[in-house]
Coordinates of C-alpha atoms in Angstrom, one line a residue:
X213 CA -80.5 -73.4 -23.4
X214 CA -80.9 -70.0 -21.5
X215 CA -78.6 -71.3 -18.8
X216 CA -75.8 -71.7 -21.6
X217 CA -76.3 -68.4 -23.4
X218 CA -73.1 -66.4 -24.1
X219 CA -72.4 -63.4 -22.0
X220 CA -70.1 -60.7 -23.3
X221 CA -68.1 -58.3 -21.2
X222 CA -66.2 -55.2 -22.7
X223 CA -63.4 -54.0 -20.6
X224 CA -62.2 -50.6 -21.5
X225 CA -58.8 -50.1 -20.2
X226 CA -56.6 -53.4 -20.2
X227 CA -53.8 -52.4 -18.0
X228 CA -53.1 -54.1 -14.7
X229 CA -56.6 -53.2 -13.2
X230 CA -58.6 -54.5 -16.1
X231 CA -56.5 -57.7 -16.2
X232 CA -56.9 -57.9 -12.5
X233 CA -60.6 -58.3 -12.8
X234 CA -60.0 -60.9 -15.5
X235 CA -58.0 -62.8 -13.1
X236 CA -60.9 -62.8 -10.6
X237 CA -63.5 -63.8 -13.4
X238 CA -61.1 -66.9 -14.0
X239 CA -60.7 -67.8 -10.3
X240 CA -64.6 -67.6 -9.7
X241 CA -65.6 -69.2 -12.8
X242 CA -65.6 -72.8 -11.4
X243 CA -68.2 -71.8 -8.9
X244 CA -70.4 -69.3 -11.0
X245 CA -70.0 -69.7 -14.7
X246 CA -72.4 -72.6 -14.7
X247 CA -71.4 -74.1 -18.2
X248 CA -71.9 -70.9 -19.9
X249 CA -69.6 -69.2 -22.5
X250 CA -68.2 -65.9 -21.2
X251 CA -66.5 -63.7 -23.6
X252 CA -64.2 -61.0 -22.5
X253 CA -63.1 -58.0 -24.9
X254 CA -60.2 -56.3 -23.5
X255 CA -60.0 -52.9 -25.2
X256 CA -56.8 -50.8 -25.1
X257 CA -54.5 -49.1 -27.5
X258 CA -51.5 -49.9 -25.2
X259 CA -50.3 -53.5 -24.5
X260 CA -52.7 -55.7 -22.5
X261 CA -51.2 -56.3 -19.1
X262 CA -48.9 -53.3 -18.5
X263 CA -51.2 -50.8 -20.2
X264 CA -50.3 -47.3 -20.6
X265 CA -48.3 -46.4 -17.5
X266 CA -46.3 -49.6 -17.4
X267 CA -45.8 -50.2 -21.1
X268 CA -42.3 -51.4 -22.0
X269 CA -41.7 -48.7 -24.5
X270 CA -40.7 -45.8 -22.2
X271 CA -37.4 -44.3 -20.9
X272 CA -35.3 -46.8 -19.1
X273 CA -34.6 -43.9 -16.6
X274 CA -38.2 -44.1 -14.9
X275 CA -38.4 -46.3 -12.1
X276 CA -40.9 -47.8 -9.7
X277 CA -41.2 -46.2 -6.1
X278 CA -41.8 -49.8 -4.8
X279 CA -39.4 -52.5 -3.9
X280 CA -40.0 -55.8 -5.8
X281 CA -40.8 -57.6 -2.6
X282 CA -43.6 -55.2 -2.0
X283 CA -45.3 -55.8 -5.3
X284 CA -47.8 -58.5 -6.2
X285 CA -50.7 -59.1 -8.6
X286 CA -51.9 -62.2 -6.8
X287 CA -54.4 -62.8 -3.8
X288 CA -53.5 -64.5 -0.7
X289 CA -55.0 -65.9 2.4
X290 CA -55.2 -62.3 4.0
X291 CA -57.7 -61.1 1.4
X292 CA -61.1 -61.0 2.9
X293 CA -63.3 -61.9 -0.2
X294 CA -65.9 -64.5 -1.3
X295 CA -63.9 -65.8 -4.1
X296 CA -61.0 -68.4 -4.0
X297 CA -57.5 -67.3 -3.3
X298 CA -55.1 -68.0 -6.4
X299 CA -51.6 -67.4 -4.9
X300 CA -48.7 -66.4 -7.1
X301 CA -45.2 -65.0 -7.1
X302 CA -44.5 -61.3 -6.0
X303 CA -42.2 -59.4 -8.4
X304 CA -39.0 -60.5 -6.7
X305 CA -40.2 -64.1 -6.5
X306 CA -41.2 -64.1 -10.1
X307 CA -37.8 -62.7 -11.1
X308 CA -35.9 -65.4 -9.0
X309 CA -38.2 -68.0 -10.6
X310 CA -37.3 -66.9 -14.1
X311 CA -33.6 -66.7 -13.3
X312 CA -33.6 -70.2 -11.7
X313 CA -35.3 -71.7 -14.9
X314 CA -38.5 -72.6 -12.8
X315 CA -40.4 -70.1 -15.0
X316 CA -39.6 -69.9 -18.6
X317 CA -40.0 -66.5 -19.9
X318 CA -37.7 -64.4 -22.4
X319 CA -36.0 -61.3 -20.9
X320 CA -35.1 -58.7 -23.4
X321 CA -31.3 -58.1 -23.9
X322 CA -31.5 -54.4 -22.9
X323 CA -33.2 -55.5 -19.6
X324 CA -30.9 -58.6 -18.7
X325 CA -28.3 -56.8 -16.5
X326 CA -31.0 -55.3 -14.3
X327 CA -33.0 -58.3 -14.2
X328 CA -30.0 -60.7 -13.2
X329 CA -29.0 -58.1 -10.4
X330 CA -32.5 -57.3 -9.1
X331 CA -32.7 -57.7 -5.3
X332 CA -35.6 -57.7 -3.1
X333 CA -35.0 -54.1 -1.9
X334 CA -34.1 -52.5 -5.1
X335 CA -36.4 -50.2 -7.0
X336 CA -37.0 -51.6 -10.5
X337 CA -37.4 -49.7 -13.7
X338 CA -41.0 -49.5 -14.9
X339 CA -39.9 -51.7 -18.0
X340 CA -39.0 -54.5 -15.6
X341 CA -42.5 -54.3 -13.9
X342 CA -43.9 -54.3 -17.5
X343 CA -42.5 -57.6 -18.1
X344 CA -43.9 -59.0 -14.9
X345 CA -47.4 -57.6 -15.7
X346 CA -47.2 -59.1 -19.3
X347 CA -46.2 -62.5 -17.9
X348 CA -49.1 -62.4 -15.5
X349 CA -51.5 -61.7 -18.4
X350 CA -50.0 -64.3 -20.6
X351 CA -50.1 -66.9 -17.9
X352 CA -53.7 -66.0 -17.1
X353 CA -54.6 -66.5 -20.7
X354 CA -52.9 -70.0 -21.0
X355 CA -55.0 -71.2 -17.9
X356 CA -58.3 -69.8 -18.6
X357 CA -61.0 -72.2 -17.4
X358 CA -63.4 -73.7 -20.1
X359 CA -66.1 -71.3 -21.2
X360 CA -64.0 -68.2 -20.5
X361 CA -62.6 -66.5 -23.5
X362 CA -60.6 -63.4 -24.1
X363 CA -60.5 -61.1 -27.2
X364 CA -57.9 -58.2 -27.5
X365 CA -58.7 -55.0 -29.3
X366 CA -55.5 -52.7 -29.7
X367 CA -57.6 -49.6 -30.2
X368 CA -59.3 -46.9 -28.1
X369 CA -62.9 -46.9 -27.3
X370 CA -64.5 -43.6 -28.4
X371 CA -68.3 -44.1 -27.8
X372 CA -70.7 -46.4 -25.9
X373 CA -74.3 -46.7 -27.0
X374 CA -77.2 -48.2 -24.9
X375 CA -78.6 -51.4 -25.7
X376 CA -79.8 -54.0 -25.6
X377 CA -77.1 -55.0 -26.2
X378 CA -74.4 -52.4 -25.3
X379 CA -72.4 -51.2 -28.4
X380 CA -68.8 -50.0 -28.0
X381 CA -67.4 -48.1 -30.8
X382 CA -63.5 -48.0 -31.3
X383 CA -61.2 -45.7 -32.8
X384 CA -60.4 -48.2 -35.6
X385 CA -64.1 -48.5 -36.8
X386 CA -65.0 -51.7 -35.0
X387 CA -68.3 -51.9 -33.2
X388 CA -68.5 -54.5 -30.4
X389 CA -71.7 -55.7 -28.8
X390 CA -71.6 -56.6 -25.1
X391 CA -74.0 -57.4 -22.3
X392 CA -71.9 -55.4 -19.9
X393 CA -69.2 -52.8 -20.0
X394 CA -66.4 -52.1 -17.5
X395 CA -64.3 -48.9 -17.5
X396 CA -60.9 -49.2 -15.8
X397 CA -59.9 -45.7 -16.4
X398 CA -56.9 -45.0 -14.1
X399 CA -56.0 -41.4 -13.9
X400 CA -57.9 -38.9 -16.1
X401 CA -56.3 -36.8 -18.6
X402 CA -57.8 -33.5 -18.5
X403 CA -58.0 -30.3 -20.5
X404 CA -56.3 -27.2 -18.8
X405 CA -58.3 -25.9 -15.8
X406 CA -59.2 -22.1 -15.8
X407 CA -56.0 -21.0 -14.2
X408 CA -53.9 -23.2 -16.5
X409 CA -55.8 -21.9 -19.4
X410 CA -54.9 -18.3 -18.4
X411 CA -51.3 -19.2 -18.0
X412 CA -51.6 -20.9 -21.5
X413 CA -53.0 -17.9 -23.0
X414 CA -50.3 -15.6 -21.5
X415 CA -47.6 -17.9 -22.8
X416 CA -49.1 -17.7 -26.3
X417 CA -49.2 -13.8 -26.2
X418 CA -45.6 -13.6 -25.0
X419 CA -43.9 -16.4 -26.9
X420 CA -43.3 -18.4 -23.8
X421 CA -43.5 -22.1 -23.1
X422 CA -46.1 -23.5 -20.7
X423 CA -46.7 -27.1 -19.9
X424 CA -50.0 -27.8 -18.0
X425 CA -50.5 -30.8 -15.8
X426 CA -50.0 -34.1 -17.5
X427 CA -48.5 -37.7 -17.4
X428 CA -44.7 -36.8 -17.6
X429 CA -43.8 -39.8 -19.6
X430 CA -46.2 -38.9 -22.3
X431 CA -45.3 -35.0 -22.3
X432 CA -42.9 -33.9 -25.2
X433 CA -40.3 -31.6 -23.4
X434 CA -38.0 -31.5 -26.4
X435 CA -38.8 -27.6 -26.8
X436 CA -37.5 -27.0 -23.2
X437 CA -34.4 -24.8 -24.0
X438 CA -31.0 -25.8 -22.6
X439 CA -29.3 -23.5 -20.2
X440 CA -32.4 -21.4 -19.5
X441 CA -34.2 -21.1 -16.3
X442 CA -37.4 -23.2 -16.0
X443 CA -39.9 -22.7 -13.3
X444 CA -41.3 -26.1 -12.0
X445 CA -44.4 -26.3 -9.9
X446 CA -44.5 -29.7 -8.0
X447 CA -41.9 -31.7 -5.9
X448 CA -43.7 -35.2 -6.1
X449 CA -43.1 -38.1 -8.3
X450 CA -43.8 -36.2 -11.6
X451 CA -41.2 -33.9 -10.8
X452 CA -38.7 -36.7 -10.2
X453 CA -39.6 -38.1 -13.6
X454 CA -39.1 -34.7 -15.1
X455 CA -35.9 -34.1 -13.5
X456 CA -34.4 -37.3 -14.8
X457 CA -35.7 -36.8 -18.3
X458 CA -34.2 -33.0 -18.5
X459 CA -30.9 -34.1 -17.2
X460 CA -29.6 -37.6 -17.5
X461 CA -32.2 -38.0 -20.3
X462 CA -30.4 -35.3 -22.1
X463 CA -27.0 -36.9 -22.0
X464 CA -25.8 -35.9 -18.5
X465 CA -24.1 -38.6 -16.1
X466 CA -24.3 -39.3 -12.4
X467 CA -21.0 -40.5 -10.7
X468 CA -21.1 -42.5 -7.5
X469 CA -18.3 -40.9 -5.1
X470 CA -16.0 -43.1 -3.1
X471 CA -17.2 -41.5 0.1
X472 CA -21.0 -41.7 -0.7
X473 CA -23.1 -39.2 -2.5
X474 CA -23.3 -38.5 -6.2
X475 CA -21.6 -36.0 -8.5
X476 CA -23.3 -35.0 -11.8
X477 CA -21.6 -34.3 -15.0
X478 CA -23.7 -32.2 -17.3
X479 CA -24.0 -32.6 -21.0
X480 CA -24.7 -28.9 -21.6
X481 CA -28.1 -29.6 -22.9
X482 CA -29.9 -29.3 -19.5
X483 CA -32.2 -26.5 -18.4
X484 CA -31.9 -24.8 -14.9
X485 CA -34.7 -26.1 -12.9
X486 CA -36.1 -23.8 -10.2
X487 CA -38.7 -25.9 -8.3
X488 CA -41.3 -25.3 -5.5
X489 CA -44.4 -26.6 -4.1
X490 CA -46.9 -26.0 -1.1
X491 CA -44.3 -27.7 1.3
X492 CA -41.2 -26.6 -0.6
X493 CA -39.5 -29.9 -0.1
X494 CA -39.6 -33.2 -2.1
X495 CA -41.6 -36.3 -0.9
X496 CA -40.0 -38.5 1.7
X497 CA -37.8 -41.2 0.3
X498 CA -39.0 -44.8 0.6
X499 CA -37.6 -46.7 3.5
X500 CA -34.8 -49.3 3.0
X501 CA -35.5 -51.6 5.9
X502 CA -38.1 -54.0 7.3
X503 CA -40.0 -53.9 10.7
X504 CA -38.0 -55.3 13.6
X505 CA -40.7 -55.5 16.3
X506 CA -43.8 -57.2 17.2
X507 CA -46.3 -57.8 14.2
X508 CA -48.6 -54.9 13.8
X509 CA -52.2 -55.5 14.5
X510 CA -54.0 -53.1 12.1
X511 CA -56.5 -51.4 12.1
X512 CA -56.4 -50.7 15.7
X513 CA -58.2 -47.4 16.4
X514 CA -59.6 -46.7 12.9
X515 CA -61.5 -49.9 12.4
X516 CA -65.2 -50.8 11.6
X517 CA -66.2 -50.1 15.2
X518 CA -64.6 -46.7 15.3
X519 CA -66.4 -45.9 11.9
X520 CA -69.7 -47.0 13.4
X521 CA -69.1 -44.8 16.3
X522 CA -68.3 -41.9 14.2
X523 CA -71.4 -42.2 12.2
X524 CA -73.6 -42.4 15.3
X525 CA -73.0 -38.6 15.7
X526 CA -75.9 -36.5 14.7
X527 CA -74.1 -33.8 12.6
X528 CA -72.2 -34.5 9.4
X529 CA -68.6 -35.5 10.0
X530 CA -65.8 -33.2 9.6
X531 CA -62.6 -35.1 8.4
X532 CA -60.0 -32.8 10.2
X533 CA -62.1 -32.7 13.6
X534 CA -63.7 -36.1 13.7
X535 CA -61.8 -38.6 11.3
X536 CA -58.2 -37.3 11.4
X537 CA -57.7 -37.8 15.1
X538 CA -58.6 -41.5 14.7
X539 CA -56.2 -41.8 11.7
X540 CA -53.4 -39.9 13.5
X541 CA -53.9 -42.2 16.5
X542 CA -53.8 -45.3 14.2
X543 CA -50.5 -43.9 12.6
X544 CA -49.0 -43.4 16.2
X545 CA -50.0 -46.8 17.4
X546 CA -48.2 -48.5 14.6
X547 CA -45.3 -46.2 14.9
X548 CA -44.8 -46.6 18.8
X549 CA -45.5 -50.3 18.5
X550 CA -42.4 -50.7 16.4
X551 CA -40.4 -48.4 18.5
X552 CA -41.2 -50.0 21.7
X553 CA -41.0 -53.8 20.6
X554 CA -38.4 -53.2 17.9
X555 CA -36.1 -50.8 19.8
X556 CA -36.8 -51.2 23.5
X557 CA -33.5 -49.6 24.5
X558 CA -34.7 -46.2 23.2
X559 CA -38.0 -46.1 25.5
X560 CA -38.4 -45.9 29.3
X561 CA -41.8 -47.7 29.7
X562 CA -42.8 -51.3 29.2
X563 CA -44.8 -51.6 26.0
X564 CA -47.8 -53.1 27.7
X565 CA -48.1 -50.3 30.2
X566 CA -47.8 -47.8 27.4
X567 CA -50.2 -49.5 25.1
X568 CA -52.8 -49.6 27.9
X569 CA -52.5 -45.9 28.7
X570 CA -52.2 -44.8 24.9
X571 CA -55.6 -46.6 24.1
X572 CA -57.4 -44.7 26.8
X573 CA -56.3 -41.2 25.7
X574 CA -57.4 -39.2 22.7
X575 CA -55.2 -37.9 20.0
X576 CA -54.1 -34.4 20.5
X577 CA -54.6 -34.1 24.3
X578 CA -51.9 -32.9 26.7
X579 CA -52.3 -36.2 28.6
X580 CA -51.3 -38.2 25.5
X581 CA -48.4 -35.9 24.8
X582 CA -47.1 -36.2 28.4
X583 CA -47.4 -40.0 28.2
X584 CA -45.2 -40.0 25.0
X585 CA -42.8 -37.5 26.3
X586 CA -42.4 -39.5 29.5
X587 CA -41.9 -42.8 27.7
X588 CA -39.8 -41.7 24.6
X589 CA -37.0 -39.5 25.8
X590 CA -35.3 -38.6 22.4
X591 CA -37.3 -36.1 20.4
X592 CA -36.3 -37.6 17.2
X593 CA -38.0 -40.8 18.2
X594 CA -41.3 -38.9 18.7
X595 CA -44.0 -38.8 16.0
X596 CA -44.8 -35.2 15.1
X597 CA -47.4 -35.4 12.3
X598 CA -47.7 -31.7 12.0
X599 CA -44.0 -31.2 11.6
X600 CA -43.9 -34.0 9.1
X601 CA -46.7 -32.2 7.1
X602 CA -45.1 -28.9 7.1
X603 CA -41.4 -29.0 7.8
X604 CA -40.6 -25.3 6.9
X605 CA -44.2 -24.0 7.8
X606 CA -43.9 -20.5 9.0
X607 CA -40.1 -20.3 8.6
X608 CA -38.4 -17.3 6.9
X609 CA -35.0 -17.3 5.4
X610 CA -32.7 -14.5 4.2
X611 CA -32.4 -15.7 0.7
X612 CA -32.9 -18.5 -1.8
X613 CA -29.3 -19.7 -1.0
X614 CA -30.2 -19.9 2.7
X615 CA -33.3 -21.8 2.1
X616 CA -31.5 -24.1 -0.3
X617 CA -28.9 -25.0 2.3
X618 CA -31.9 -25.7 4.6
X619 CA -33.5 -28.1 2.0
X620 CA -30.2 -29.9 1.5
X621 CA -30.0 -30.6 5.2
X622 CA -33.6 -31.7 5.5
X623 CA -33.1 -34.0 2.5
X624 CA -29.7 -35.4 3.8
X625 CA -31.5 -36.1 7.1
X626 CA -34.4 -37.9 5.4
X627 CA -32.0 -40.1 3.4
X628 CA -30.1 -40.9 6.6
X629 CA -33.3 -41.7 8.5
X630 CA -34.9 -43.8 5.7
X631 CA -31.7 -45.8 5.4
X632 CA -31.2 -46.4 9.3
X633 CA -32.9 -49.4 10.8
X634 CA -32.9 -47.6 14.1
X635 CA -35.8 -45.6 12.6
X636 CA -38.0 -48.5 11.5
X637 CA -40.9 -47.0 13.6
X638 CA -41.3 -44.7 10.4
X639 CA -42.2 -47.9 8.4
X640 CA -44.9 -48.7 11.1
X641 CA -46.5 -45.5 10.4
X642 CA -46.4 -46.2 6.7
X643 CA -48.1 -49.6 7.2
X644 CA -50.7 -48.0 9.3
X645 CA -51.3 -45.4 6.4
X646 CA -51.9 -48.3 4.1
X647 CA -54.4 -49.7 6.5
X648 CA -56.3 -46.4 6.7
X649 CA -56.7 -46.2 3.0
X650 CA -58.2 -49.6 3.1
X651 CA -60.7 -48.4 5.7
X652 CA -61.8 -45.2 4.0
X653 CA -64.3 -46.7 1.5
X654 CA -66.2 -48.0 4.4
X655 CA -66.4 -44.6 5.9
X656 CA -67.3 -43.0 2.5
X657 CA -70.1 -45.8 2.0
X658 CA -71.8 -44.3 5.1
X659 CA -72.3 -40.9 3.3
X660 CA -71.7 -39.2 6.7
X661 CA -68.6 -37.2 5.9
X662 CA -69.6 -33.7 5.0
X663 CA -69.1 -32.6 1.3
X664 CA -66.9 -29.7 1.9
X665 CA -64.7 -31.9 4.2
X666 CA -64.6 -34.8 1.7
X667 CA -63.7 -32.6 -1.3
X668 CA -61.0 -30.3 0.7
X669 CA -59.8 -32.3 3.2
X670 CA -60.0 -36.2 2.3
X671 CA -59.4 -35.7 -1.5
X672 CA -57.2 -32.6 -1.0
X673 CA -55.0 -32.3 2.1
X674 CA -55.2 -36.0 3.2
X675 CA -54.4 -37.4 -0.3
X676 CA -51.4 -35.0 -0.5
X677 CA -50.1 -35.9 2.9
X678 CA -50.3 -39.7 2.1
X679 CA -48.5 -39.2 -1.3
X680 CA -45.9 -37.0 0.5
X681 CA -45.3 -39.4 3.5
X682 CA -45.9 -42.8 1.9
X683 CA -45.5 -42.5 -1.9
X684 CA -42.2 -41.0 -2.2
X685 CA -39.1 -41.7 -4.6
X686 CA -36.4 -44.3 -4.2
X687 CA -33.6 -42.8 -2.0
X688 CA -31.2 -42.6 -5.0
X689 CA -33.5 -40.0 -6.7
X690 CA -33.1 -37.6 -3.8
X691 CA -29.4 -38.3 -4.0
X692 CA -29.5 -37.4 -7.7
X693 CA -31.5 -34.3 -6.7
X694 CA -28.8 -33.1 -4.3
X695 CA -26.1 -33.8 -7.1
X696 CA -28.1 -31.6 -9.5
X697 CA -28.4 -28.9 -6.9
X698 CA -24.5 -29.1 -6.4
X699 CA -24.3 -28.9 -10.2
X700 CA -26.3 -25.5 -10.3
X701 CA -29.1 -27.2 -12.4
X702 CA -31.7 -27.2 -9.7
X703 CA -32.6 -24.6 -6.9
X704 CA -35.5 -24.5 -4.6
X705 CA -38.1 -21.8 -4.7
X706 CA -39.7 -22.3 -1.4
X707 CA -43.0 -23.3 0.3
X708 CA -46.5 -22.0 -0.7
X709 CA -45.1 -21.3 -4.0
X710 CA -46.9 -18.5 -5.9
X711 CA -46.5 -18.2 -9.8
X712 CA -47.7 -15.1 -11.6
X713 CA -48.0 -14.1 -15.1
X714 CA -46.1 -10.6 -15.5
X715 CA -47.8 -8.9 -18.2
X716 CA -45.4 -5.8 -17.9
X717 CA -42.4 -7.9 -18.5
X718 CA -43.9 -10.9 -20.3
X719 CA -42.4 -13.6 -18.1
X720 CA -43.4 -16.0 -15.4
X721 CA -42.5 -15.1 -11.9
X722 CA -42.3 -17.2 -8.8
X723 CA -42.2 -16.3 -5.2
X724 CA -42.8 -18.1 -1.9
X725 CA -43.2 -17.8 1.9
X726 CA -39.8 -18.9 2.6
X727 CA -37.6 -16.1 1.3
X728 CA -37.9 -12.6 -0.4
X729 CA -36.2 -13.4 -3.8
X730 CA -38.4 -13.6 -6.9
X731 CA -37.3 -15.9 -9.8
X732 CA -38.5 -15.3 -13.4
X733 CA -38.3 -17.6 -16.5
X734 CA -39.8 -17.8 -19.9
X735 CA -40.9 -21.6 -19.4
X736 CA -43.2 -22.9 -16.6
X737 CA -43.9 -26.7 -16.2
X738 CA -46.5 -28.1 -13.9
X739 CA -45.1 -31.2 -12.6
X740 CA -48.2 -33.1 -11.5
X741 CA -50.9 -35.3 -12.7
X742 CA -54.1 -33.4 -13.5
X743 CA -56.9 -33.3 -10.9
X744 CA -59.8 -35.5 -11.3
X745 CA -62.3 -33.6 -13.5
X746 CA -65.2 -35.2 -15.5
X747 CA -66.1 -31.7 -16.8
X748 CA -62.5 -31.2 -18.2
X749 CA -61.8 -34.8 -19.3
X750 CA -60.0 -35.0 -22.5
X751 CA -60.7 -38.7 -23.3
X752 CA -63.0 -39.1 -26.3
X753 CA -65.1 -41.8 -24.8
X754 CA -65.7 -40.2 -21.5
X755 CA -66.5 -36.9 -23.2
X756 CA -69.1 -38.7 -25.2
X757 CA -70.7 -40.3 -22.4
X758 CA -70.6 -37.2 -20.3
X759 CA -72.2 -35.1 -23.0
X760 CA -74.9 -37.9 -23.5
X761 CA -75.5 -37.7 -19.7
X762 CA -74.6 -41.5 -19.3
X763 CA -71.5 -40.6 -17.2
X764 CA -71.7 -38.0 -14.5
X765 CA -69.4 -36.1 -12.0
X766 CA -69.7 -37.1 -8.5
X767 CA -71.8 -35.0 -6.4
X768 CA -71.3 -34.9 -2.7
X769 CA -74.2 -33.6 -0.7
X770 CA -73.4 -31.2 2.2
X771 CA -75.3 -30.4 5.4
X772 CA -77.6 -27.9 3.7
X773 CA -78.8 -30.4 1.1
X774 CA -76.7 -28.7 -1.8
X775 CA -74.3 -30.7 -3.7
X776 CA -70.4 -30.2 -4.2
X777 CA -68.8 -31.6 -7.3
X778 CA -65.8 -33.7 -6.7
X779 CA -64.4 -34.0 -10.2
X780 CA -64.6 -37.8 -10.1
X781 CA -66.7 -40.3 -12.2
X782 CA -69.8 -41.0 -10.2
X783 CA -70.4 -44.6 -9.2
X784 CA -72.5 -46.4 -6.8
X785 CA -70.0 -47.2 -4.0
X786 CA -71.4 -50.6 -3.2
X787 CA -71.1 -52.2 -6.5
X788 CA -69.2 -49.7 -8.8
X789 CA -72.2 -49.2 -11.3
X790 CA -71.9 -46.0 -13.3
X791 CA -74.3 -43.4 -12.2
X792 CA -76.0 -41.2 -15.0
X793 CA -76.7 -37.4 -14.7
X794 CA -79.9 -38.0 -12.9
X795 CA -78.0 -40.2 -10.3
X796 CA -79.5 -43.6 -11.5
X797 CA -77.2 -46.6 -11.5
X798 CA -76.8 -48.2 -15.0
X799 CA -77.6 -52.0 -14.7
X800 CA -75.0 -52.8 -17.4
X801 CA -72.1 -50.4 -16.8
X802 CA -69.4 -50.3 -14.2
X803 CA -66.2 -48.2 -13.6
X804 CA -63.3 -48.8 -11.3
X805 CA -60.3 -46.5 -10.7
X806 CA -58.7 -44.0 -8.6
X807 CA -60.8 -41.2 -10.0
X808 CA -64.3 -42.9 -9.4
X809 CA -66.5 -42.5 -6.3
X810 CA -64.9 -45.7 -4.7
X811 CA -61.5 -44.1 -5.1
X812 CA -59.9 -47.4 -5.9
X813 CA -56.1 -47.5 -5.1
X814 CA -53.3 -48.8 -7.4
X815 CA -53.8 -51.8 -9.6
X816 CA -51.1 -54.0 -7.7
X817 CA -50.2 -53.9 -3.9
X818 CA -48.1 -55.2 -1.3
X819 CA -48.4 -58.9 -0.3
X820 CA -50.5 -60.0 2.7
X821 CA -52.2 -56.8 3.4
X822 CA -55.8 -57.7 2.7
X823 CA -55.6 -55.1 -0.2
X824 CA -58.8 -53.4 -1.0
X825 CA -58.2 -53.7 -4.8
X826 CA -58.3 -57.5 -4.7
X827 CA -61.6 -57.3 -2.6
X828 CA -63.1 -54.9 -5.0
X829 CA -62.0 -57.0 -8.1
X830 CA -63.4 -60.1 -6.5
X831 CA -66.7 -58.5 -5.7
X832 CA -67.1 -57.2 -9.1
X833 CA -66.1 -60.3 -10.9
X834 CA -68.6 -62.4 -9.1
X835 CA -71.4 -59.8 -9.7
X836 CA -70.5 -60.0 -13.5
X837 CA -70.5 -63.7 -13.4
X838 CA -74.0 -63.7 -12.0
X839 CA -75.6 -61.5 -14.5
X840 CA -77.7 -62.7 -17.4
X841 CA -77.2 -61.7 -21.1
X842 CA -78.9 -58.5 -22.1
X843 CA -82.2 -59.4 -23.9

C-alpha cells in the first residue's frame, strides 16, 4: 500500500512558471507516478495560468515585448531533458488555430479585433497573452493523467510551518498540508531601500510625491498631477509602461502620419515627464526581421568546454576580465556569421577564411580588430559592444535641448536599423545573448566566479546590458516616445542621472553628465522593478520564512572566505532546494524564479532554443515525482 500513498505538493505562485512545472509533472507521470495519487495545490490570489503579471484585468495599453512567433509554453525536440517532449502551439500558432476553428476557445469581445488581426511579427497586448496562458492551463487540466489531481486556491500564502507534513497557511484562513512545497515567486516586491527611504522621508516633509521602485501596472499614479514636471529615473520597460499610462492612459491620442511617424494629441491631463538613466537613452527596440543567413551554431565559444577551461584557473574568476571576453566573442561570432552568410555583398572575405582566423584570436586584441576591419569595410556593419553599451558615454552637450536632439537622432537610427533586414546581424547577436544566458547557470554551479564580480558584474552590469540590448520595447513604443517629445510632454535628462533632495528649496533636482542644466520637480518616480532583496522583501510569506530562518539571502563567498549578500533567495543550484539561514537545504521545500540562486529566466520562451526554463522545470518535476510522502 505504501507504493500507492498519496503525495501532496503545494505550489505557491500559479502563474506561467508554476503551471509550467505542472505540465512537466503531467508529462513525466506515465514513467514515474507508479500508480500513486499525486495532488497539486495551486495557490495564488491571481488567476491560475496568467498569474499576476499576465492577468487579463489590466490596461489594454500594456503590450508584450515579444512577437507571438517567439513565444511558447511547450517543449520541443531541442530541449535537452530526461522527460518526454509534449509539443504544442506557439502563441501565433494557437491564435491561428483558434481563428480557423481547429481549437475552440472563447475570445472576449474587447479582444476580438486584435485577436483576428494578430500577425506573427506583431507585439500583442498582455491581455492576449493572458488568454493563451489560461488556455494552456485549462487544456492541461483537461488532459491530466490518472492519479494526478489539481486543487486551486485563490488566496495568498502567508506562512509555512515545518512538518511532517508541511503546513501552508493561506490569507483566507485555510491551512493546507503538503509533502513538499514549491515557491515560484517571480520578481520580489520590496520595501524601499535606504536611498528610497530617505527620498520618501524628504517627500513627506515637503509635501512632495515620491514613487519608489515597483511593478508599474500595480502602482496607483492617479495623484501625479497634470501639467506639472515629473522626474523619472529609468528608461527601460517600466518607463515605457509608465509613459503610456500617464499619456494615452489619460485620454491622449496618437495619430499615424501619412509619411510615417506619429503625432500625439494631448488630453490636457498629462504631466511633463523628464526622464534619464545611467545610459540616458531608451532600450533598443526589438527587431522586426528574421535571420537570412546560415543557421547559427550556438554556443560556439561560451560552451561547456570553455567553462571547464575557465574553471581550471587557480584564482577565482572575474566576470569582466575572464568571462566577458568569451561572451563578447560569442556575440560577435553570431553577429558576423549572419553578416557574412546573410549579406555576403557587404564583406570582403570568404566566411570560412574569416571564421578560421576569428576562432584563433582572442577578443579585444588588435589582431582581431584588424581582421574585422579588413573583412568588413563599413563601420556601421562592425559590432562595437562598448559603443552599444554607452552610446553617449563621455559626451558633453551645451544644453538639454542639444542633448534631446541627439537622443532623437539616436532613437530614429535605432528604429531604422531594427526595421531594416540589411542589419539582421543584430538579430544574430541577440540570439547569442539568449544562448549565453542558458550557459550561465553552468558557470555559477562551479562556484568559481568571485563574489564581488558575481554581484556587481553579472547581476549588475551584465544583467543591465542584456535587458538594454535584448529586452527592449516594440518599435512603436519608441515612435510614441518621439511623438511625446515633439508634443513637449517628454524631455531627456541625460546619462549618469543624479537625483538629489534639495532641503533648501524643498524639491527634487536632477542633473547628469550630459549637459549643465538642472531640472527640478515636486514628483519623482522610480521607473524600475525593485532589486532582489530578501532583507527588504514585502511579501508576507517570504517575510515569515525569512524571520523564522527557513528562507535565507544568497551569500556568495569571495576569495578571502567572506560572504557577499546577493539579495536573492538562497537555493541549492543543483536541485532548487531552499537553503535555510545555516545554509542547509530543506528536503521538502523548493524555489524557482529570477530572484533565486539559479536565476531562472522568464516563464515562457522562444521555440526551438533548448530553453533552460524547460530543462529546470523538467528536472524538478522528475525529482518531485520520485519523492515519497513525508511520514
